[in-house]
Amino acid sequence: MKPQKILRSAWEGLMLNKVRSFLTTLGVIIGVASVIVMLAVSAGTEAAIAEQINALGANLIIVSPARGTPGAARTLLIDDAYAIAEQVVGITGISAEQAPVAQVVKANNLTLENIAVIGVTADFPDVRDYAVASGRFFDSAEDDRKAKVAVLGAGIAADFFGADDPVGQTITVGSTKLTILGVMEAKGMVADVDYDGRIYLPINLVFQKYVTTSSIGGDRVRTIYVKSESQDKIPSIIAQITALLAERHDVEASKPDFTVQTQQDIIATQEATTAAFRDLLAWVAGVSLLVGGIGIMNIMLVSVTERTREIGLRQALGARPADVLMQFLLEAIILSLAGGLAGVALGVGGAYLFGALGTMQTAIVPESIPLAFGAAAIVGIFFGYYPATQAAKLDPIVALRHE
Amino acid sequence: MPPLIEIRNMKKVYGEEEAAVYALAGVDVQVERGEFVAIMGPSGSGKSTLMNILGCLDRPSSGEYILDGRDVSQLSKNELAEVRNQKLGFIFQSFNLLPRLSALANVMLPMLYNPVEDISDAEAEARATASLEAVGLGARLHHRPNQLSGGQQQRVAIARALVNRPPLILADEPTGNLDSKASVEIMDILHKLHREGVTIVMVTHEPDIAAHAGRTICVRDGKIVQSGKCAEAR
């Protein structure tokens, strides 16, 4: 019997019961579609996180106190930041940052509570790739002499002054009256931080006026951002910073009380988290594909029983065991491939739709399509084989007498 | 020319040693080309076993079965399938048509499994049409079995049995599910085929149907007995 003839009779067998064939493929359709959608969702999440971290600024090295170190509260100081700026080779600037508690802010006859204030150094706009939209940022001389100046995030500026230009106006942060030097460009939410909703002050002013808890001292910084001249200088800069701070803190470089990370490190950490999440989703999707395969096996076994007489007749007319095997195996394979195709269409469409609706960020993983489709084909062969051998094994005499 | 069927000392045993049951206990049958033979016998006589072996659906435990010059008694399953396709045409009591296929598609089925000849679709359709026309169903090609009368369904089955031009037709109670008028129609067709030179072996338990055949073989207790005892057996 020629292959295309077996294929045709398998196809005809399926078409005799269209509704059942469709319902049988549904399991595979859902399995394949969910593999593609789940991988697209986790790839989309990863891309979103990487994008946010990159938006912190290019070629950044991030120095922060090590978590859980005894006495860590005093480990990273503003002088460490100055030392890095002076001694480390290959950097274009540093930005030390410290955030006091949220403040009550008054300006333009308005009072707003709970406003985030952050003390930064003068290189902040350059290091963090965050430009001033109007006016100017404070310089390091103003920082050093604790000048009473402020630069507003775009959202804060709009809240207090609407469309008017606030440059030159005054603003009262806590109990200190400050002159507004500039307004930052709109940046939005990056890695859960609302850059537009903050007020940027000279860090030394923050130490003097807002970090009043004497026990931790007014010279502690939360983070030092260091900007490298280029990507390839980053390893050398990390080594220099590690050596410098270890010496300054009098700790061994192998057991530092600080961490030096790059954006890539942070992205990698995030990816490790999302990879676990992605693997879990892929397993869930894989299980649904397996269940779909069992559905195919189930229906094929029912079909073999139902068509026992037909099988007996085909054998009497000259069908060899291999012909019967192939017919039923091909029926199962056609079902799962059709389910695979429909599942790919549904999965790609669904992932695209989720992305377009903004429900979640999705990025279709190209490899997931042959992966899911191939898995469907394997499921068809694997779960179709047993019912097909049952059909091929039938004794024609018994099969013909079957009611 | 040698006989079409030659069976020598054929036995079929079920079970082993003391529990052994002989369904056929040493049978000799000879059927010449062009003969129309009826096989009769009570139920349990072994006539179904004989028919299954004649139809290459089963193998004898011992003995020879020479069909059209070839010993087919110990062939493999695949070889038996080929013999069934090429040498035999089956007519069943319950027609055994595939219900969702048209008369034409049912008759085309044996050509699907033809291992010798690769028959094109057009050729298969032409042969099936000719076969259906030969049994008087040229106007019913595209009817489904449930749109046909019992007699017409059996004629479709005869057309299917003839389509690969086998030398032997095996009919198992061909009129068992038919009323007397339809039975006459079917027997007329079998007579016509016989006149055209087709060899027919028919199992029946109705003496008036057996009377259509040129010769009657009686099976009783797994053995061939004198034909006179057939009536007695009923």
PDB file of C-alpha atoms in Angstrom, chain A residues 67-294:
ATOM      1  CA  ARG A  67      23.479  43.384  53.365  1.00  0.00           C
ATOM      2  CA  GLY A  68      23.555  41.750  56.756  1.00  0.00           C
ATOM      3  CA  THR A  69      27.060  42.860  57.662  1.00  0.00           C
ATOM      4  CA  PRO A  70      27.341  43.800  61.322  1.00  0.00           C
ATOM      5  CA  GLY A  71      27.747  47.543  61.552  1.00  0.00           C
ATOM      6  CA  ALA A  72      26.822  47.874  57.913  1.00  0.00           C
ATOM      7  CA  ALA A  73      24.965  51.069  58.692  1.00  0.00           C
ATOM      8  CA  ARG A  74      28.233  52.950  58.672  1.00  0.00           C
ATOM      9  CA  THR A  75      30.086  51.079  56.004  1.00  0.00           C
ATOM     10  CA  LEU A  76      29.657  53.276  52.969  1.00  0.00           C
ATOM     11  CA  LEU A  77      30.454  56.955  53.440  1.00  0.00           C
ATOM     12  CA  ILE A  78      30.509  60.043  51.284  1.00  0.00           C
ATOM     13  CA  ASP A  79      34.292  60.107  51.654  1.00  0.00           C
ATOM     14  CA  ASP A  80      34.405  56.685  50.003  1.00  0.00           C
ATOM     15  CA  ALA A  81      32.613  58.247  47.049  1.00  0.00           C
ATOM     16  CA  TYR A  82      35.122  61.132  46.902  1.00  0.00           C
ATOM     17  CA  ALA A  83      37.992  58.678  47.140  1.00  0.00           C
ATOM     18  CA  ILE A  84      36.633  56.674  44.224  1.00  0.00           C
ATOM     19  CA  ALA A  85      36.170  59.851  42.181  1.00  0.00           C
ATOM     20  CA  GLU A  86      39.757  60.923  42.841  1.00  0.00           C
ATOM     21  CA  GLN A  87      41.676  57.666  42.698  1.00  0.00           C
ATOM     22  CA  VAL A  88      39.952  55.229  40.341  1.00  0.00           C
ATOM     23  CA  VAL A  89      41.160  55.402  36.731  1.00  0.00           C
ATOM     24  CA  GLY A  90      38.806  55.051  33.750  1.00  0.00           C
ATOM     25  CA  ILE A  91      35.701  56.662  35.156  1.00  0.00           C
ATOM     26  CA  THR A  92      33.836  59.730  33.944  1.00  0.00           C
ATOM     27  CA  GLY A  93      32.032  60.491  37.159  1.00  0.00           C
ATOM     28  CA  ILE A  94      30.349  59.244  40.288  1.00  0.00           C
ATOM     29  CA  SER A  95      27.021  59.931  41.896  1.00  0.00           C
ATOM     30  CA  ALA A  96      26.590  59.227  45.566  1.00  0.00           C
ATOM     31  CA  GLU A  97      22.981  59.068  46.713  1.00  0.00           C
ATOM     32  CA  GLN A  98      21.213  59.185  50.021  1.00  0.00           C
ATOM     33  CA  ALA A  99      17.487  59.371  50.652  1.00  0.00           C
ATOM     34  CA  PRO A 100      16.097  60.717  53.901  1.00  0.00           C
ATOM     35  CA  VAL A 101      12.504  60.120  55.008  1.00  0.00           C
ATOM     36  CA  ALA A 102       9.757  61.673  52.923  1.00  0.00           C
ATOM     37  CA  GLN A 103       9.140  65.355  53.614  1.00  0.00           C
ATOM     38  CA  VAL A 104       6.320  67.860  53.703  1.00  0.00           C
ATOM     39  CA  VAL A 105       6.819  70.276  50.836  1.00  0.00           C
ATOM     40  CA  LYS A 106       5.313  73.741  50.357  1.00  0.00           C
ATOM     41  CA  ALA A 107       5.479  75.927  47.286  1.00  0.00           C
ATOM     42  CA  ASN A 108       3.205  78.251  45.286  1.00  0.00           C
ATOM     43  CA  ASN A 109       0.641  78.251  48.150  1.00  0.00           C
ATOM     44  CA  LEU A 110       0.344  74.466  48.005  1.00  0.00           C
ATOM     45  CA  THR A 111       1.357  71.908  50.615  1.00  0.00           C
ATOM     46  CA  LEU A 112       2.030  68.286  49.719  1.00  0.00           C
ATOM     47  CA  GLU A 113       2.989  65.631  52.216  1.00  0.00           C
ATOM     48  CA  ASN A 114       5.080  62.552  51.850  1.00  0.00           C
ATOM     49  CA  ILE A 115       7.302  63.761  49.032  1.00  0.00           C
ATOM     50  CA  ALA A 116      10.440  61.735  48.272  1.00  0.00           C
ATOM     51  CA  VAL A 117      13.653  63.745  48.602  1.00  0.00           C
ATOM     52  CA  ILE A 118      17.017  62.463  47.485  1.00  0.00           C
ATOM     53  CA  GLY A 119      20.456  63.865  48.016  1.00  0.00           C
ATOM     54  CA  VAL A 120      22.828  63.424  45.110  1.00  0.00           C
ATOM     55  CA  THR A 121      26.185  64.741  43.941  1.00  0.00           C
ATOM     56  CA  ALA A 122      26.663  67.182  41.072  1.00  0.00           C
ATOM     57  CA  ASP A 123      27.479  64.554  38.457  1.00  0.00           C
ATOM     58  CA  PHE A 124      24.114  62.882  38.950  1.00  0.00           C
ATOM     59  CA  PRO A 125      22.563  63.924  35.551  1.00  0.00           C
ATOM     60  CA  ASP A 126      25.606  62.742  33.624  1.00  0.00           C
ATOM     61  CA  VAL A 127      26.162  59.492  35.518  1.00  0.00           C
ATOM     62  CA  ARG A 128      22.525  58.466  35.418  1.00  0.00           C
ATOM     63  CA  ASP A 129      21.817  59.630  31.840  1.00  0.00           C
ATOM     64  CA  TYR A 130      19.084  61.907  33.138  1.00  0.00           C
ATOM     65  CA  ALA A 131      19.115  65.395  31.657  1.00  0.00           C
ATOM     66  CA  VAL A 132      17.839  68.706  32.987  1.00  0.00           C
ATOM     67  CA  ALA A 133      14.903  69.993  30.954  1.00  0.00           C
ATOM     68  CA  SER A 134      14.932  73.601  32.080  1.00  0.00           C
ATOM     69  CA  GLY A 135      17.283  75.664  34.265  1.00  0.00           C
ATOM     70  CA  ARG A 136      20.391  73.804  35.416  1.00  0.00           C
ATOM     71  CA  PHE A 137      21.622  71.221  37.944  1.00  0.00           C
ATOM     72  CA  PHE A 138      23.681  72.332  40.959  1.00  0.00           C
ATOM     73  CA  ASP A 139      27.460  72.139  40.651  1.00  0.00           C
ATOM     74  CA  SER A 140      29.916  70.546  43.091  1.00  0.00           C
ATOM     75  CA  ALA A 141      30.803  73.900  44.661  1.00  0.00           C
ATOM     76  CA  GLU A 142      27.164  74.398  45.562  1.00  0.00           C
ATOM     77  CA  ASP A 143      27.045  70.867  46.923  1.00  0.00           C
ATOM     78  CA  ASP A 144      30.173  71.414  49.024  1.00  0.00           C
ATOM     79  CA  ARG A 145      28.866  74.620  50.599  1.00  0.00           C
ATOM     80  CA  LYS A 146      25.429  73.061  51.199  1.00  0.00           C
ATOM     81  CA  ALA A 147      23.713  75.651  49.026  1.00  0.00           C
ATOM     82  CA  LYS A 148      19.974  75.853  49.647  1.00  0.00           C
ATOM     83  CA  VAL A 149      18.943  74.812  46.157  1.00  0.00           C
ATOM     84  CA  ALA A 150      16.702  72.143  44.669  1.00  0.00           C
ATOM     85  CA  VAL A 151      16.025  70.530  41.279  1.00  0.00           C
ATOM     86  CA  LEU A 152      12.524  69.147  40.741  1.00  0.00           C
ATOM     87  CA  GLY A 153      11.372  65.979  39.066  1.00  0.00           C
ATOM     88  CA  ALA A 154       9.033  66.722  36.147  1.00  0.00           C
ATOM     89  CA  GLY A 155       5.971  65.434  38.004  1.00  0.00           C
ATOM     90  CA  ILE A 156       6.656  67.477  41.168  1.00  0.00           C
ATOM     91  CA  ALA A 157       7.172  70.599  39.055  1.00  0.00           C
ATOM     92  CA  ALA A 158       3.827  70.049  37.374  1.00  0.00           C
ATOM     93  CA  ASP A 159       2.080  69.346  40.696  1.00  0.00           C
ATOM     94  CA  PHE A 160       3.175  72.657  42.206  1.00  0.00           C
ATOM     95  CA  PHE A 161       3.502  75.001  39.258  1.00  0.00           C
ATOM     96  CA  GLY A 162       1.379  73.497  36.475  1.00  0.00           C
ATOM     97  CA  ALA A 163       2.606  74.763  33.141  1.00  0.00           C
ATOM     98  CA  ASP A 164       4.565  77.684  34.666  1.00  0.00           C
ATOM     99  CA  ASP A 165       8.362  77.584  34.794  1.00  0.00           C
ATOM    100  CA  PRO A 166       9.373  77.076  38.446  1.00  0.00           C
ATOM    101  CA  VAL A 167      13.028  78.034  37.901  1.00  0.00           C
ATOM    102  CA  GLY A 168      13.922  80.841  40.326  1.00  0.00           C
ATOM    103  CA  GLN A 169      10.898  80.217  42.568  1.00  0.00           C
ATOM    104  CA  THR A 170      11.279  78.998  46.109  1.00  0.00           C
ATOM    105  CA  ILE A 171      10.151  75.750  47.664  1.00  0.00           C
ATOM    106  CA  THR A 172      10.053  74.752  51.310  1.00  0.00           C
ATOM    107  CA  VAL A 173      11.200  71.208  51.976  1.00  0.00           C
ATOM    108  CA  GLY A 174      10.621  70.285  55.605  1.00  0.00           C
ATOM    109  CA  SER A 175      11.531  73.505  57.362  1.00  0.00           C
ATOM    110  CA  THR A 176      14.145  74.744  54.891  1.00  0.00           C
ATOM    111  CA  LYS A 177      13.414  77.232  52.131  1.00  0.00           C
ATOM    112  CA  LEU A 178      15.234  76.379  48.880  1.00  0.00           C
ATOM    113  CA  THR A 179      15.655  78.043  45.505  1.00  0.00           C
ATOM    114  CA  ILE A 180      14.612  75.998  42.495  1.00  0.00           C
ATOM    115  CA  LEU A 181      17.512  75.735  40.043  1.00  0.00           C
ATOM    116  CA  GLY A 182      15.999  73.476  37.405  1.00  0.00           C
ATOM    117  CA  VAL A 183      13.519  70.827  36.411  1.00  0.00           C
ATOM    118  CA  MET A 184      14.535  67.340  35.195  1.00  0.00           C
ATOM    119  CA  GLU A 185      13.217  65.834  31.989  1.00  0.00           C
ATOM    120  CA  ALA A 186      10.354  63.377  32.354  1.00  0.00           C
ATOM    121  CA  LYS A 187      11.688  59.846  32.966  1.00  0.00           C
ATOM    122  CA  GLY A 188       8.774  57.972  34.473  1.00  0.00           C
ATOM    123  CA  MET A 189       8.926  54.785  36.490  1.00  0.00           C
ATOM    124  CA  VAL A 190      12.163  52.851  36.240  1.00  0.00           C
ATOM    125  CA  ALA A 191      12.538  49.644  38.242  1.00  0.00           C
ATOM    126  CA  ASP A 192       9.734  50.734  40.552  1.00  0.00           C
ATOM    127  CA  VAL A 193      11.252  54.155  41.259  1.00  0.00           C
ATOM    128  CA  ASP A 194       9.217  57.223  40.289  1.00  0.00           C
ATOM    129  CA  TYR A 195      11.998  59.531  39.123  1.00  0.00           C
ATOM    130  CA  ASP A 196       9.567  62.315  38.254  1.00  0.00           C
ATOM    131  CA  GLY A 197       8.032  62.409  41.716  1.00  0.00           C
ATOM    132  CA  ARG A 198      11.236  63.275  43.575  1.00  0.00           C
ATOM    133  CA  ILE A 199      13.110  66.393  44.556  1.00  0.00           C
ATOM    134  CA  TYR A 200      16.886  66.337  44.002  1.00  0.00           C
ATOM    135  CA  LEU A 201      19.027  68.177  46.561  1.00  0.00           C
ATOM    136  CA  PRO A 202      22.797  68.542  47.117  1.00  0.00           C
ATOM    137  CA  ILE A 203      23.821  65.528  49.186  1.00  0.00           C
ATOM    138  CA  ASN A 204      25.726  67.608  51.727  1.00  0.00           C
ATOM    139  CA  LEU A 205      22.614  69.697  52.303  1.00  0.00           C
ATOM    140  CA  VAL A 206      20.705  66.474  52.923  1.00  0.00           C
ATOM    141  CA  PHE A 207      23.351  65.361  55.434  1.00  0.00           C
ATOM    142  CA  GLN A 208      23.033  68.665  57.277  1.00  0.00           C
ATOM    143  CA  LYS A 209      19.281  69.216  57.234  1.00  0.00           C
ATOM    144  CA  TYR A 210      17.490  65.915  56.694  1.00  0.00           C
ATOM    145  CA  VAL A 211      19.578  63.000  57.987  1.00  0.00           C
ATOM    146  CA  THR A 212      19.359  63.968  61.588  1.00  0.00           C
ATOM    147  CA  THR A 213      19.606  60.594  63.272  1.00  0.00           C
ATOM    148  CA  SER A 214      22.975  60.973  64.987  1.00  0.00           C
ATOM    149  CA  SER A 215      23.472  57.273  65.607  1.00  0.00           C
ATOM    150  CA  ILE A 216      24.122  56.539  61.935  1.00  0.00           C
ATOM    151  CA  GLY A 217      25.842  59.785  61.288  1.00  0.00           C
ATOM    152  CA  GLY A 218      25.306  62.369  58.642  1.00  0.00           C
ATOM    153  CA  ASP A 219      27.812  61.129  56.077  1.00  0.00           C
ATOM    154  CA  ARG A 220      26.487  57.724  55.159  1.00  0.00           C
ATOM    155  CA  VAL A 221      25.442  57.022  51.561  1.00  0.00           C
ATOM    156  CA  ARG A 222      23.012  54.429  50.269  1.00  0.00           C
ATOM    157  CA  THR A 223      24.541  53.901  46.858  1.00  0.00           C
ATOM    158  CA  ILE A 224      27.466  55.126  44.834  1.00  0.00           C
ATOM    159  CA  TYR A 225      26.960  54.987  41.089  1.00  0.00           C
ATOM    160  CA  VAL A 226      30.197  55.000  39.118  1.00  0.00           C
ATOM    161  CA  LYS A 227      30.182  55.636  35.409  1.00  0.00           C
ATOM    162  CA  SER A 228      32.840  53.921  33.333  1.00  0.00           C
ATOM    163  CA  GLU A 229      34.408  55.511  30.261  1.00  0.00           C
ATOM    164  CA  SER A 230      33.590  52.365  28.312  1.00  0.00           C
ATOM    165  CA  GLN A 231      32.286  48.854  28.648  1.00  0.00           C
ATOM    166  CA  ASP A 232      35.712  47.190  28.508  1.00  0.00           C
ATOM    167  CA  LYS A 233      37.108  49.222  31.405  1.00  0.00           C
ATOM    168  CA  ILE A 234      34.473  47.919  33.785  1.00  0.00           C
ATOM    169  CA  PRO A 235      36.445  44.877  35.090  1.00  0.00           C
ATOM    170  CA  SER A 236      39.465  47.039  35.922  1.00  0.00           C
ATOM    171  CA  ILE A 237      37.289  49.642  37.643  1.00  0.00           C
ATOM    172  CA  ILE A 238      35.568  46.966  39.731  1.00  0.00           C
ATOM    173  CA  ALA A 239      38.986  45.679  40.836  1.00  0.00           C
ATOM    174  CA  GLN A 240      40.191  49.180  41.712  1.00  0.00           C
ATOM    175  CA  ILE A 241      37.042  50.022  43.685  1.00  0.00           C
ATOM    176  CA  THR A 242      37.167  46.721  45.547  1.00  0.00           C
ATOM    177  CA  ALA A 243      40.817  47.213  46.491  1.00  0.00           C
ATOM    178  CA  LEU A 244      40.301  50.838  47.446  1.00  0.00           C
ATOM    179  CA  LEU A 245      37.258  50.288  49.634  1.00  0.00           C
ATOM    180  CA  ALA A 246      38.733  47.183  51.265  1.00  0.00           C
ATOM    181  CA  GLU A 247      41.721  49.228  52.273  1.00  0.00           C
ATOM    182  CA  ARG A 248      39.626  52.161  53.461  1.00  0.00           C
ATOM    183  CA  HIS A 249      37.280  49.896  55.445  1.00  0.00           C
ATOM    184  CA  ASP A 250      40.153  47.731  56.688  1.00  0.00           C
ATOM    185  CA  VAL A 251      38.513  44.478  55.514  1.00  0.00           C
ATOM    186  CA  GLU A 252      39.787  41.657  53.308  1.00  0.00           C
ATOM    187  CA  ALA A 253      38.862  42.074  49.643  1.00  0.00           C
ATOM    188  CA  SER A 254      37.508  38.522  49.689  1.00  0.00           C
ATOM    189  CA  LYS A 255      35.110  39.375  52.554  1.00  0.00           C
ATOM    190  CA  PRO A 256      33.988  42.898  51.750  1.00  0.00           C
ATOM    191  CA  ASP A 257      31.376  44.840  53.688  1.00  0.00           C
ATOM    192  CA  PHE A 258      30.174  46.334  50.393  1.00  0.00           C
ATOM    193  CA  THR A 259      29.064  45.007  47.012  1.00  0.00           C
ATOM    194  CA  VAL A 260      30.221  46.148  43.612  1.00  0.00           C
ATOM    195  CA  GLN A 261      27.832  45.210  40.845  1.00  0.00           C
ATOM    196  CA  THR A 262      27.304  46.020  37.219  1.00  0.00           C
ATOM    197  CA  GLN A 263      23.972  46.292  35.486  1.00  0.00           C
ATOM    198  CA  GLN A 264      24.765  42.958  33.855  1.00  0.00           C
ATOM    199  CA  ASP A 265      25.097  41.398  37.306  1.00  0.00           C
ATOM    200  CA  ILE A 266      21.730  42.760  38.307  1.00  0.00           C
ATOM    201  CA  ILE A 267      20.165  41.630  35.038  1.00  0.00           C
ATOM    202  CA  ALA A 268      21.704  38.193  35.522  1.00  0.00           C
ATOM    203  CA  THR A 269      20.281  37.953  39.047  1.00  0.00           C
ATOM    204  CA  GLN A 270      16.883  38.951  37.754  1.00  0.00           C
ATOM    205  CA  GLU A 271      17.168  36.480  34.898  1.00  0.00           C
ATOM    206  CA  ALA A 272      17.961  33.673  37.304  1.00  0.00           C
ATOM    207  CA  THR A 273      14.706  34.468  39.081  1.00  0.00           C
ATOM    208  CA  THR A 274      12.684  34.689  35.908  1.00  0.00           C
ATOM    209  CA  ALA A 275      14.374  31.557  34.513  1.00  0.00           C
ATOM    210  CA  ALA A 276      13.031  29.538  37.435  1.00  0.00           C
ATOM    211  CA  PHE A 277       9.628  31.075  36.829  1.00  0.00           C
ATOM    212  CA  ARG A 278       9.892  30.363  33.093  1.00  0.00           C
ATOM    213  CA  ASP A 279      10.916  26.742  33.664  1.00  0.00           C
ATOM    214  CA  LEU A 280       7.947  26.261  35.950  1.00  0.00           C
ATOM    215  CA  LEU A 281       5.595  27.694  33.333  1.00  0.00           C
ATOM    216  CA  ALA A 282       7.167  25.535  30.631  1.00  0.00           C
ATOM    217  CA  TRP A 283       6.644  22.446  32.783  1.00  0.00           C
ATOM    218  CA  VAL A 284       3.015  23.339  33.371  1.00  0.00           C
ATOM    219  CA  ALA A 285       2.547  23.840  29.643  1.00  0.00           C
ATOM    220  CA  GLY A 286       4.405  20.595  28.948  1.00  0.00           C
ATOM    221  CA  VAL A 287       2.112  18.723  31.310  1.00  0.00           C
ATOM    222  CA  SER A 288      -0.934  20.075  29.490  1.00  0.00           C
ATOM    223  CA  LEU A 289       0.606  18.840  26.231  1.00  0.00           C
ATOM    224  CA  LEU A 290       1.067  15.427  27.834  1.00  0.00           C
ATOM    225  CA  VAL A 291      -2.563  15.424  28.951  1.00  0.00           C
ATOM    226  CA  GLY A 292      -3.506  16.321  25.381  1.00  0.00           C
ATOM    227  CA  GLY A 293      -1.514  13.294  24.195  1.00  0.00           C
ATOM    228  CA  ILE A 294      -3.297  11.018  26.638  1.00  0.00           C
TER     229      ILE A 294
END
